[in-house]
mmCIF file of C-alpha atoms in Angstrom:
data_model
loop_
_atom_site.group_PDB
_atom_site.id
_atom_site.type_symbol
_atom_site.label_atom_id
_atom_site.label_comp_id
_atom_site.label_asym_id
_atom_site.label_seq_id
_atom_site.Cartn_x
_atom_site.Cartn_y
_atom_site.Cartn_z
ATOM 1 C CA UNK A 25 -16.182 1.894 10.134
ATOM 2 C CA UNK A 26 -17.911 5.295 9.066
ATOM 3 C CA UNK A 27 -19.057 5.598 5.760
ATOM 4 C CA UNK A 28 -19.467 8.541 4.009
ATOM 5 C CA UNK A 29 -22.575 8.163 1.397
ATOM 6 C CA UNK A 30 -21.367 7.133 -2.317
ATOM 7 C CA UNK A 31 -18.234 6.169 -0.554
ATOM 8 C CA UNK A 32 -16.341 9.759 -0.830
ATOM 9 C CA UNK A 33 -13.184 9.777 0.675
ATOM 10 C CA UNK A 34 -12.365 13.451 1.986
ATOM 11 C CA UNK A 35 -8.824 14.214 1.222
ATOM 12 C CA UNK A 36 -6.547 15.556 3.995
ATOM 13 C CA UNK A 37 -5.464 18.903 3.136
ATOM 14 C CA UNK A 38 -1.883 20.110 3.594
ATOM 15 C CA UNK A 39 -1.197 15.986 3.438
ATOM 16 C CA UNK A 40 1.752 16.263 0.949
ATOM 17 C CA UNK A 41 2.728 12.360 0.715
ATOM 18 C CA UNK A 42 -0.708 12.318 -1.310
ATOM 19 C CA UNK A 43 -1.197 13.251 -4.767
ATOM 20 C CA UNK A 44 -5.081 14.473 -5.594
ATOM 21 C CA UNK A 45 -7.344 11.972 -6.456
ATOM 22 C CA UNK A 46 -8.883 11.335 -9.710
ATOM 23 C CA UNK A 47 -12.393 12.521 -9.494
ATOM 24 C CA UNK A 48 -12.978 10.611 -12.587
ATOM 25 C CA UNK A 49 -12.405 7.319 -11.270
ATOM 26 C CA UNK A 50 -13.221 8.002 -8.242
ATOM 27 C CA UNK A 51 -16.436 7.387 -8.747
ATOM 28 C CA UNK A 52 -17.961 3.615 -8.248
ATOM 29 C CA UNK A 53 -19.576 2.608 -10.957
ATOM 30 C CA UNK A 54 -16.684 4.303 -12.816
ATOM 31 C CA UNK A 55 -14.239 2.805 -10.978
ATOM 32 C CA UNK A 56 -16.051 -0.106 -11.363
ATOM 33 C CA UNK A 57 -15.878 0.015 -15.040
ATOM 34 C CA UNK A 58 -11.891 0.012 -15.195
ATOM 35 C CA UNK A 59 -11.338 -2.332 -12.837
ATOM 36 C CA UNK A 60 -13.463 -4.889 -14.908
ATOM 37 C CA UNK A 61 -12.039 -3.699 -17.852
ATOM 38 C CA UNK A 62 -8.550 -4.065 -16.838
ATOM 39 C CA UNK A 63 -9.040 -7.284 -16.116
ATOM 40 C CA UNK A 64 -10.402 -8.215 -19.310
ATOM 41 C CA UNK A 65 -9.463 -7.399 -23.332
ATOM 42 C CA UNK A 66 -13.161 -5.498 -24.107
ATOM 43 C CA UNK A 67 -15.556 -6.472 -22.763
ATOM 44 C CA UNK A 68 -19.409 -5.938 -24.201
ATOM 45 C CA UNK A 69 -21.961 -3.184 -22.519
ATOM 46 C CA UNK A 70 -24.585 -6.237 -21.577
ATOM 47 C CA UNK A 71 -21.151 -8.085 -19.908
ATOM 48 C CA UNK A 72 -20.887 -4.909 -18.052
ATOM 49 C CA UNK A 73 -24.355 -4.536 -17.059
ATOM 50 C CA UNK A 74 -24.168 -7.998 -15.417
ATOM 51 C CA UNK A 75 -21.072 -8.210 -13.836
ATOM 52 C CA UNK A 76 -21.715 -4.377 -12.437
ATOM 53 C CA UNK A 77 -25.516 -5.017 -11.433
ATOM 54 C CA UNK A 78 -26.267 -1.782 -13.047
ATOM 55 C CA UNK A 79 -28.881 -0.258 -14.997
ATOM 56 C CA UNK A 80 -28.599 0.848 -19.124
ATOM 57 C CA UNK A 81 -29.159 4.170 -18.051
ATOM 58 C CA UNK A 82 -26.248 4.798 -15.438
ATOM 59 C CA UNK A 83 -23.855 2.598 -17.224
ATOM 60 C CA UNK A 84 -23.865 4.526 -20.628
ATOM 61 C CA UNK A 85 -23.734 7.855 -18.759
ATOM 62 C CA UNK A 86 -20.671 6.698 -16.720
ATOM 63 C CA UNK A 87 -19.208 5.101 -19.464
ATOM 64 C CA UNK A 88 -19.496 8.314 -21.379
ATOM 65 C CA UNK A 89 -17.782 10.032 -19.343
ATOM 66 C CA UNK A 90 -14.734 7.595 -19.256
ATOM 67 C CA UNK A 91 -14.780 7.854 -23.220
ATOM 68 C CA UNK A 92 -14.779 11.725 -23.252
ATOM 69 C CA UNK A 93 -11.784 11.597 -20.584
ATOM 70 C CA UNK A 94 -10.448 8.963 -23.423
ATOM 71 C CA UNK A 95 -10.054 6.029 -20.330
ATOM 72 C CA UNK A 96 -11.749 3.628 -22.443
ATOM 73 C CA UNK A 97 -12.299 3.316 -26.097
ATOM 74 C CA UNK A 98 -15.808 2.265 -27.371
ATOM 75 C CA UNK A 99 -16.363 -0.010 -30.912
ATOM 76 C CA UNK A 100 -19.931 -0.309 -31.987
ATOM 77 C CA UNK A 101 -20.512 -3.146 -34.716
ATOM 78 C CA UNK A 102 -23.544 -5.289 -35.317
ATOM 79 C CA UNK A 103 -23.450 -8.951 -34.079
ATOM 80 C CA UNK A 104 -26.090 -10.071 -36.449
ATOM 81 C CA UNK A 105 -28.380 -7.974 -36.280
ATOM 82 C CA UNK A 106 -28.392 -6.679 -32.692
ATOM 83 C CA UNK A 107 -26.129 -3.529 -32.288
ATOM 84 C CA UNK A 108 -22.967 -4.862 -29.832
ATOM 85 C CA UNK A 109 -21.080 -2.061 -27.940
ATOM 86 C CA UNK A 110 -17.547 -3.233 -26.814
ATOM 87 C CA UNK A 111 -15.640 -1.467 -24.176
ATOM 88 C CA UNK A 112 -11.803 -1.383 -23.784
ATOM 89 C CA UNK A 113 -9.355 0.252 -21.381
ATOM 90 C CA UNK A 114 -6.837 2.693 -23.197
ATOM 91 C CA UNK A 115 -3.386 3.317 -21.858
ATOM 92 C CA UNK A 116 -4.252 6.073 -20.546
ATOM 93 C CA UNK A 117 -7.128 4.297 -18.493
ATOM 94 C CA UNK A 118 -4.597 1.988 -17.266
ATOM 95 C CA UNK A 119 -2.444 4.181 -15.717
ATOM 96 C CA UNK A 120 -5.179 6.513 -14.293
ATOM 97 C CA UNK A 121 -6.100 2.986 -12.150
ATOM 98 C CA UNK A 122 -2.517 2.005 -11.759
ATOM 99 C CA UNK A 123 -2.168 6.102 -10.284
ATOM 100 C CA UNK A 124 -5.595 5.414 -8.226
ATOM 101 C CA UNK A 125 -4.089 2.320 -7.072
ATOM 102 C CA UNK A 126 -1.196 3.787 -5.610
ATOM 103 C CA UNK A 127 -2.835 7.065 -4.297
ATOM 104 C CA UNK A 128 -4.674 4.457 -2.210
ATOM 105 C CA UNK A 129 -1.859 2.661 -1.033
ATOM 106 C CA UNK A 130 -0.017 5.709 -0.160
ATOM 107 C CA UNK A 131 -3.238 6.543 1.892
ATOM 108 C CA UNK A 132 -3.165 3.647 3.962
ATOM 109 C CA UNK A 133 0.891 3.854 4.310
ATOM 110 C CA UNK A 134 0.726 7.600 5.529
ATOM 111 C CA UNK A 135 -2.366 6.775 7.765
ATOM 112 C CA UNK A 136 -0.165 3.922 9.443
ATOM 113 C CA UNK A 137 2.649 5.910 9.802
ATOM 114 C CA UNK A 138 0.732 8.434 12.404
ATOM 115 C CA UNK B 20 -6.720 -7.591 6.914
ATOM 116 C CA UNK B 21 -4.586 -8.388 9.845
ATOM 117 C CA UNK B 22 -2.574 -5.204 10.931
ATOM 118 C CA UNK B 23 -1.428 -3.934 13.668
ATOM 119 C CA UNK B 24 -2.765 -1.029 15.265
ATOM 120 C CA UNK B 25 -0.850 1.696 17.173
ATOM 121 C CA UNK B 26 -1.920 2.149 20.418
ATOM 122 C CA UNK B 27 -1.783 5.721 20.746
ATOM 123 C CA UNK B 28 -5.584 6.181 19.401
ATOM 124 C CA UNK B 29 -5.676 7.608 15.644
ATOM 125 C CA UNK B 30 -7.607 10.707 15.101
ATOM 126 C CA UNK B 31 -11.463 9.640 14.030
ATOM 127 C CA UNK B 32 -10.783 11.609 10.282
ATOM 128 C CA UNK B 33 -7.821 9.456 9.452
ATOM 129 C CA UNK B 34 -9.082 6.539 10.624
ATOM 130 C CA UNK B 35 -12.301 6.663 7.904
ATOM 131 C CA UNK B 36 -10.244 8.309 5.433
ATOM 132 C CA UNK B 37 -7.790 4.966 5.905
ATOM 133 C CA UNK B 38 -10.658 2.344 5.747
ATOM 134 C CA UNK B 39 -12.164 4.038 2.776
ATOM 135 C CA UNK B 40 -9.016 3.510 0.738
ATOM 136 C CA UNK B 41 -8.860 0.010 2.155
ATOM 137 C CA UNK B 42 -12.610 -0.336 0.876
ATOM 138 C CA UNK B 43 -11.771 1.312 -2.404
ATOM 139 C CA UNK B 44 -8.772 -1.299 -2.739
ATOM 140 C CA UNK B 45 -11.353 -3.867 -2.087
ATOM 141 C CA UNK B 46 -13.829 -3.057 -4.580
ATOM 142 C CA UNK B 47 -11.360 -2.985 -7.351
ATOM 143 C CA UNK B 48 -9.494 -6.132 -6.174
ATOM 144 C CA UNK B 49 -13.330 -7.624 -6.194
ATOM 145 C CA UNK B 50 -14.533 -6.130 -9.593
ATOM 146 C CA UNK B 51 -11.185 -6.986 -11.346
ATOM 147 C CA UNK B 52 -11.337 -10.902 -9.851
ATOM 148 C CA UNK B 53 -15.255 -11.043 -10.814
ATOM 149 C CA UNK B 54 -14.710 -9.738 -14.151
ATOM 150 C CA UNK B 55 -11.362 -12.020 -15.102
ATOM 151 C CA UNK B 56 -12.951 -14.904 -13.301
ATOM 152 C CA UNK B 57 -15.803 -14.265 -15.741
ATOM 153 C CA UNK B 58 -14.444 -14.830 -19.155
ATOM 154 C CA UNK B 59 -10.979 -16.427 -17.992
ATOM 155 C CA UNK B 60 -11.928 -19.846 -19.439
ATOM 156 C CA UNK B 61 -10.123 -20.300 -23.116
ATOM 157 C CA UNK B 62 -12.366 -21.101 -26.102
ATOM 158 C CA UNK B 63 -9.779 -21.983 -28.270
ATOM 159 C CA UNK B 64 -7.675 -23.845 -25.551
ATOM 160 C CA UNK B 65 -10.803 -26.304 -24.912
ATOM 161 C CA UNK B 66 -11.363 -26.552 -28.695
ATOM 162 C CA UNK B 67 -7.409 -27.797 -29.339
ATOM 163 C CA UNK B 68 -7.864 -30.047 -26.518
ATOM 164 C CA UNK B 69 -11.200 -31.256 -27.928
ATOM 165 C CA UNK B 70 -9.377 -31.766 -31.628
ATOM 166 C CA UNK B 71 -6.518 -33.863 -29.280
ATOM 167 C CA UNK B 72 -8.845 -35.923 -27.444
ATOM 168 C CA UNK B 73 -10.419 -37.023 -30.868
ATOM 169 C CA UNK B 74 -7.298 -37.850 -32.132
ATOM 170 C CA UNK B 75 -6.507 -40.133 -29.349
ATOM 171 C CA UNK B 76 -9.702 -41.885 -29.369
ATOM 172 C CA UNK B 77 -8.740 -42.751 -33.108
ATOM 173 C CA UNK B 78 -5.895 -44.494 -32.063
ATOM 174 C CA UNK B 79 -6.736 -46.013 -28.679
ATOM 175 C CA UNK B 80 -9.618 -47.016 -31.023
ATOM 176 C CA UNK B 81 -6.948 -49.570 -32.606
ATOM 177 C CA UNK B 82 -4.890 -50.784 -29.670
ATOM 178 C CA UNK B 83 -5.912 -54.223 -28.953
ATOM 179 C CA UNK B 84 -4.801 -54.435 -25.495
ATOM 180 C CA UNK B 85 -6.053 -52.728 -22.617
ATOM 181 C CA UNK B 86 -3.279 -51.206 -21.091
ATOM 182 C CA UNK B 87 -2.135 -49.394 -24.570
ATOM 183 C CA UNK B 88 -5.392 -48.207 -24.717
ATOM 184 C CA UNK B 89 -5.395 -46.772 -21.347
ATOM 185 C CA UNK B 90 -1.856 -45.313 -21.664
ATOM 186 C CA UNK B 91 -2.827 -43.882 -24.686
ATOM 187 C CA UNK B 92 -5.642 -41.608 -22.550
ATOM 188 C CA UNK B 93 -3.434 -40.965 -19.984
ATOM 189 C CA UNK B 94 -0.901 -39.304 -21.968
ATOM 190 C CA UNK B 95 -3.705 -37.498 -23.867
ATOM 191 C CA UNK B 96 -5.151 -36.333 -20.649
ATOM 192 C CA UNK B 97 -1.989 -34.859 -19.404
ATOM 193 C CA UNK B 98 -1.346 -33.581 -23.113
ATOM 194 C CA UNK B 99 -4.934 -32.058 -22.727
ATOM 195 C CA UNK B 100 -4.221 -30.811 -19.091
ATOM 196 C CA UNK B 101 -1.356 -28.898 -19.936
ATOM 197 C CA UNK B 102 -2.574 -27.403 -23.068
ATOM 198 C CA UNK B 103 -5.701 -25.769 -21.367
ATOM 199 C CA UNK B 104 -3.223 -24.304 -18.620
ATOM 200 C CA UNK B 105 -1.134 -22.899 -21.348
ATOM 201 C CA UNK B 106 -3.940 -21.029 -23.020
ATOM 202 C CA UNK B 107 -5.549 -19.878 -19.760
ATOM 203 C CA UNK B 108 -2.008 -18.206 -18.804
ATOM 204 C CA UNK B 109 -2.237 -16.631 -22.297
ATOM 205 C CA UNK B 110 -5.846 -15.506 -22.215
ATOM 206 C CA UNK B 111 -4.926 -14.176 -18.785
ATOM 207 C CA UNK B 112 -1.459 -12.061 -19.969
ATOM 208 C CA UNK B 113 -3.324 -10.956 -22.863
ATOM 209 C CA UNK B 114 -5.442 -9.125 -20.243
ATOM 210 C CA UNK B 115 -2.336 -7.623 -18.663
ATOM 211 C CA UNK B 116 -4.036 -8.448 -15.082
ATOM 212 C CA UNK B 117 -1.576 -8.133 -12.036
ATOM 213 C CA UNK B 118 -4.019 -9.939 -9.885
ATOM 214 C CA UNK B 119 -5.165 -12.477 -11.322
ATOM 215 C CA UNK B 120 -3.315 -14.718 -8.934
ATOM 216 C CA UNK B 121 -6.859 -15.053 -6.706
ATOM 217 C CA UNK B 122 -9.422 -15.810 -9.394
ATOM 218 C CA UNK B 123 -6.660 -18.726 -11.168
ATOM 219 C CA UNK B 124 -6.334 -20.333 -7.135
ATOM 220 C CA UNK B 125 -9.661 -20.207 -7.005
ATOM 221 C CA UNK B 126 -10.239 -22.226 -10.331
ATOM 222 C CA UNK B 127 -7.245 -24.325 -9.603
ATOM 223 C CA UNK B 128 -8.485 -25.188 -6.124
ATOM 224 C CA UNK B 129 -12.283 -26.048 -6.942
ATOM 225 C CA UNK B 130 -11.413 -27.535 -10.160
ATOM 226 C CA UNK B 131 -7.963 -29.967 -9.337
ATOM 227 C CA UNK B 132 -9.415 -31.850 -6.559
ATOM 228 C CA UNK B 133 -12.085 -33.785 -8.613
ATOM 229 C CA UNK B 134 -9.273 -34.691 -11.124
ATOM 230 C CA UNK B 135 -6.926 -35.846 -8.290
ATOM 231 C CA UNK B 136 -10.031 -38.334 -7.229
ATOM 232 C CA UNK B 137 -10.497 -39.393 -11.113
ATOM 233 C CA UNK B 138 -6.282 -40.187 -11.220
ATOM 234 C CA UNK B 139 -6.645 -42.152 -7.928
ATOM 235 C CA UNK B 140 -9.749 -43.971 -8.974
ATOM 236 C CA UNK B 141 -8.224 -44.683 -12.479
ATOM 237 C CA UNK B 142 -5.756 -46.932 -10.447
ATOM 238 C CA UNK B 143 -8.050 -48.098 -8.452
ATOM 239 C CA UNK B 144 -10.626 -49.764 -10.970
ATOM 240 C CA UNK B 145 -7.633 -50.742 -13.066
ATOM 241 C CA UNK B 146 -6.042 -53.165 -10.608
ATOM 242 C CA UNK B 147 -9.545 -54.321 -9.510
ATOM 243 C CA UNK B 148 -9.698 -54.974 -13.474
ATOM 244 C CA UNK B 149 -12.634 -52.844 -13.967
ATOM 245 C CA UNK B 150 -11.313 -50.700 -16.972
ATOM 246 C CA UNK B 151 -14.298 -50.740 -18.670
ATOM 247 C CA UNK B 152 -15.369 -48.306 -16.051
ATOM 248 C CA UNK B 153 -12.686 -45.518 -16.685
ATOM 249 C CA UNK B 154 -14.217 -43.750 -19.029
ATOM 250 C CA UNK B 155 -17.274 -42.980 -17.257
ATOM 251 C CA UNK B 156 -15.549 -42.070 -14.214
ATOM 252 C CA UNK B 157 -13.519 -39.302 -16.177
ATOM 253 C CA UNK B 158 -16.655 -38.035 -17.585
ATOM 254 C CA UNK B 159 -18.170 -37.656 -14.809
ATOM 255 C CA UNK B 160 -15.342 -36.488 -12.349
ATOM 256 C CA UNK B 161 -14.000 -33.861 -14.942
ATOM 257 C CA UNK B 162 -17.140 -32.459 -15.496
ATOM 258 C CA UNK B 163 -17.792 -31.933 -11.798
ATOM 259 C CA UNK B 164 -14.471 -29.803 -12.046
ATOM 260 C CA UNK B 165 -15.768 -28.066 -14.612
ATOM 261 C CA UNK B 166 -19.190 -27.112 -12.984
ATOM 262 C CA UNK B 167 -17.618 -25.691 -9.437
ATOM 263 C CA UNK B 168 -14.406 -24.392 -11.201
ATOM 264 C CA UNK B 169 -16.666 -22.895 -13.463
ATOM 265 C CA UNK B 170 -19.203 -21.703 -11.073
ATOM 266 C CA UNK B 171 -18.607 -17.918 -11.050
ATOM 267 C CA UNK B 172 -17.792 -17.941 -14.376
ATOM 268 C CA UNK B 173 -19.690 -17.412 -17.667
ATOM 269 C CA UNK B 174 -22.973 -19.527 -17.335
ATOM 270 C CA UNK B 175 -21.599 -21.656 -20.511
ATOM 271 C CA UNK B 176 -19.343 -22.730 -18.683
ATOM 272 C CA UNK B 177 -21.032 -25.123 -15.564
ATOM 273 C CA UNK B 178 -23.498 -26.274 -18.061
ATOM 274 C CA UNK B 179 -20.617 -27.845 -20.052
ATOM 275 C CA UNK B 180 -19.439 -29.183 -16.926
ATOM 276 C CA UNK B 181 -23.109 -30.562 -16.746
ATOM 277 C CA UNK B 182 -22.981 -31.775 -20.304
ATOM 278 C CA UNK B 183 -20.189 -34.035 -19.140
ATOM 279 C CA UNK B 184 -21.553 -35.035 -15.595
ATOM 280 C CA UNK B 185 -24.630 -36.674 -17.890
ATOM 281 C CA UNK B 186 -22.536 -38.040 -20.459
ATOM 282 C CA UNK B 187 -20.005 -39.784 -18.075
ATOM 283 C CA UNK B 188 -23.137 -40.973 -15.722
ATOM 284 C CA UNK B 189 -24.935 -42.902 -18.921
ATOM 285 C CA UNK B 190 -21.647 -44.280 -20.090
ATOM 286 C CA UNK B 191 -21.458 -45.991 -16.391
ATOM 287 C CA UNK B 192 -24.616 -47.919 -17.421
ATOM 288 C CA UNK B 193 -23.648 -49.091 -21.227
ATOM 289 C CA UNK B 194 -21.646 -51.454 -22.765
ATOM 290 C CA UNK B 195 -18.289 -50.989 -21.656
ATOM 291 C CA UNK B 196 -17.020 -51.483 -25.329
ATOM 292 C CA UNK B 197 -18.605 -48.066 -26.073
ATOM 293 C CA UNK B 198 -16.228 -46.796 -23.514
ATOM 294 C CA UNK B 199 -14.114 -45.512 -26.106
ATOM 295 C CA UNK B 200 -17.025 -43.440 -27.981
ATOM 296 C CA UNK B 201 -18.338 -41.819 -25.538
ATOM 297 C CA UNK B 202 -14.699 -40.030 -24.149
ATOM 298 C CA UNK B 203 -14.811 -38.986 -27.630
ATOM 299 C CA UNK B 204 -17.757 -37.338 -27.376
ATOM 300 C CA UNK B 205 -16.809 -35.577 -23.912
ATOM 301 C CA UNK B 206 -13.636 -35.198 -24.085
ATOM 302 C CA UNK B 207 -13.602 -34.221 -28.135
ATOM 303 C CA UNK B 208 -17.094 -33.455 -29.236
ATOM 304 C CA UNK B 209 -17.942 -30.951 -25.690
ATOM 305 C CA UNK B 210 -14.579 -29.559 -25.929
ATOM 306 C CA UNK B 211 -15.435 -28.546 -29.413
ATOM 307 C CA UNK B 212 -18.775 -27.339 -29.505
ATOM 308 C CA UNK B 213 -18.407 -25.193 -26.278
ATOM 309 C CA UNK B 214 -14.851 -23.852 -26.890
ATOM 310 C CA UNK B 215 -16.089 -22.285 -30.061
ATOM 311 C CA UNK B 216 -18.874 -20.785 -28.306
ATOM 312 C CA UNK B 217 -16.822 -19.384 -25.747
ATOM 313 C CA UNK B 218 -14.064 -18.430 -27.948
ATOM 314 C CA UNK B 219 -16.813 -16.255 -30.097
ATOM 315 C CA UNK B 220 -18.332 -15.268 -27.536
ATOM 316 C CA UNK B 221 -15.501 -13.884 -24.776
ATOM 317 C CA UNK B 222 -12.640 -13.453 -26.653
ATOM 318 C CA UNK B 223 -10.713 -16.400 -27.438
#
C-alpha cells in the first residue's frame, strides 16, 4: 500500500464514473468530525477532542471551517459555569458524507472494474 | 477485505488511488463506530429500569415463598432486559446511524454472555436449594457485562459495571435475608444514579 502524506487521494482525470471530491471533507480531522457526528445527536468540543485525539487548536480551526461551509451547526451555552460548545451535523453535512461515501464506493467499483 | 483480484496486473496509480478510498471508508466506518459506541448507552433507559427493579423488590419484598419471590425477579429482569434494548434502539435511530450494526454486536456479544452464565447459574443454585445466593450472583455477573460491554464506551459506564461487581461480591458474604436489599440497590439504586448521569451528560 502507498500512501500519499495526509492521506490525499489524487483523482483520475478524464475518469467520468467519478464525481469531484469534496475538498471539505476530505480532509481527516474534518472528515473525522462528521463521521463522529453522524453517528451521534451533538456531541460536545471536549467529546470531540477525545474521541479524535486532537488538539484545541486544530479542532476549532477544522471545525470552523465545517460551520462556515454550514456542515455542522455550533450552540454555545454555559454548563454551570464552564462555557460548553456542542457540535451537530446539519442536513447538509449529512449528505456531503452520504455524497463522500458514495464517491468512495464508486472509486473502488470503477477501480475493480479495470 | 477479501476480494478478488484480477490477474491482469492493475496500473500502480489505480491501485493507491483504490486502497486510499478503501482507507478513507475505513476511517469513517472506525470514527462513526468509536463515536456511537461512545455515548450509545441510554440514561434514561437504565433509570426506567432502575425505577422497575425497585418496584419489584417492593413486592418480592412481600412474597412469602421462595419461588414467588424468585419469579417475581425473573420477570422483572426480562421486563428490565427488554426495556434497555428498546431505548438503546431509540437512542441509536435518534442518531440516524446506518452502521451502527458493528458497535450494537459488539455490545451484544461482550455483554450477553455473562447474563447467559447468570440464567444458567440461577437454575443451578435453585435446584441445589441455594437461593439465597441468587442475588449476589446477578450482581456480580451483570455487572461484569456491564464493565466489558461497556469497555469502549463512556468511562461512566465500566465503573457502574464495577459498582455492581462490588455490590454483588459483598452480598455473597451477608445474610442471605438481605438478598432482597441489596438487588435493590444494584439493580434500582445504580440504575438510577448512573442513568441520570449519563442521560445529562450524553444525551438521553
Amino acid at each position: 500500500m502507498d500512501k500519499t502524506a495526509g492521506g490525499r487521494v489524487r483523482v483520475v482525470v478524464g475518469s467520468n464514473s467519478v464525481p469531484d471530491l469534496d475538498r471539505l471533507i476530505h480532509e481527516r480531522m474534518r472528515l473525522g468530525i462528521v463521521s463522529a457526528l453522524a453517528a451521534n445527536e451533538s456531541l460536545t468540543f471536549n467529546e470531540l477532542k477525545k474521541l479524535l485525539k486532537t488538539t484545541d487548536g486544530n479542532l476549532s480551526v477544522h471545525a470552523r471551517k465545517l460551520e462556515e461551509a454550514n456542515y455542522i451547526g455550533c450552540a454555545k451555552s454555559f454548563e454551570g459555569r464552564m462555557p460548553k460548545t456542542e457540535y451537530r451535523l446539519t442536513e447538509a453535512g449529512r449528505k456531503a458524507l452520504e455524497k463522500y461515501l458514495n464517491h468512495m464506493e464508486a472509486l473502488i467499483h470503477a477501480m475493480r472494474e479495470l | 477485505m477479501a476480494s478478488v483480484q484480477p490477474i491482469r496486473a492493475a496500473h500502480p496509480e489505480t491501485v493507491s488511488l483504490q486502497s486510499h478510498a478503501m482507507d478513507n471508508l475505513k476511517f469513517i466506518r472506525e470514527t462513526m463506530e468509536s463515536a456511537a459506541s461512545f455515548t450509545a448507552v441510554p440514561g434514561w433507559g437504565g433509570f426506567a429500569m432502575g425505577v422497575s427493579a425497585l418496584a419489584a423488590s417492593v413486592i418480592a419484598a412481600f412474597q412469602s415463598s421462595r419461588e414467588t419471590w424468585l419469579g417475581i425477579w425473573l420477570v422483572e429482569g426480562v421486563f428490565a432486559i427488554a426495556l434497555g434494548a428498546l431505548a438503546m434502539t431509540r437512542k441509536a435511530n435518534r442518531a440516524q446511524v446506518p452502521l451502527m450494526s458493528a458497535p450494537a454486536r459488539k455490545f451484544v456479544l461482550s455483554f450477553a454472555p455473562p447474563l447467559l452464565v447468570g440464567a444458567l447459574l440461577t437454575l443451578v443454585l435453585y435446584r441445589a436449594g441455594l437461593t439465597g445466593a441468587i442475588p449476589g450472583t446477578w450482581l456480580l455477573l451483570y455487572g461484569t457485562g456491564v464493565v466489558t460491554g461497556g469497555a469502549f464506551s463512556v468511562r461512566v459506564v465500566p465503573v457502574m459495571g464495577l459498582c455492581f461487581m462490588f455490590i454483588g461480591a459483598v452480598a455473597l458474604f451477608c445474610p442471605l435475608s438481605w438478598g432482597n436489599g441489596f438487588l435493590a440497590v444494584g439493580f434500582g439504586g445504580l440504575h438510577l444514579v448512573f442513568g441520570t448521569i449519563i442521560a445529562r451528560r450524553y444525551g438521553g
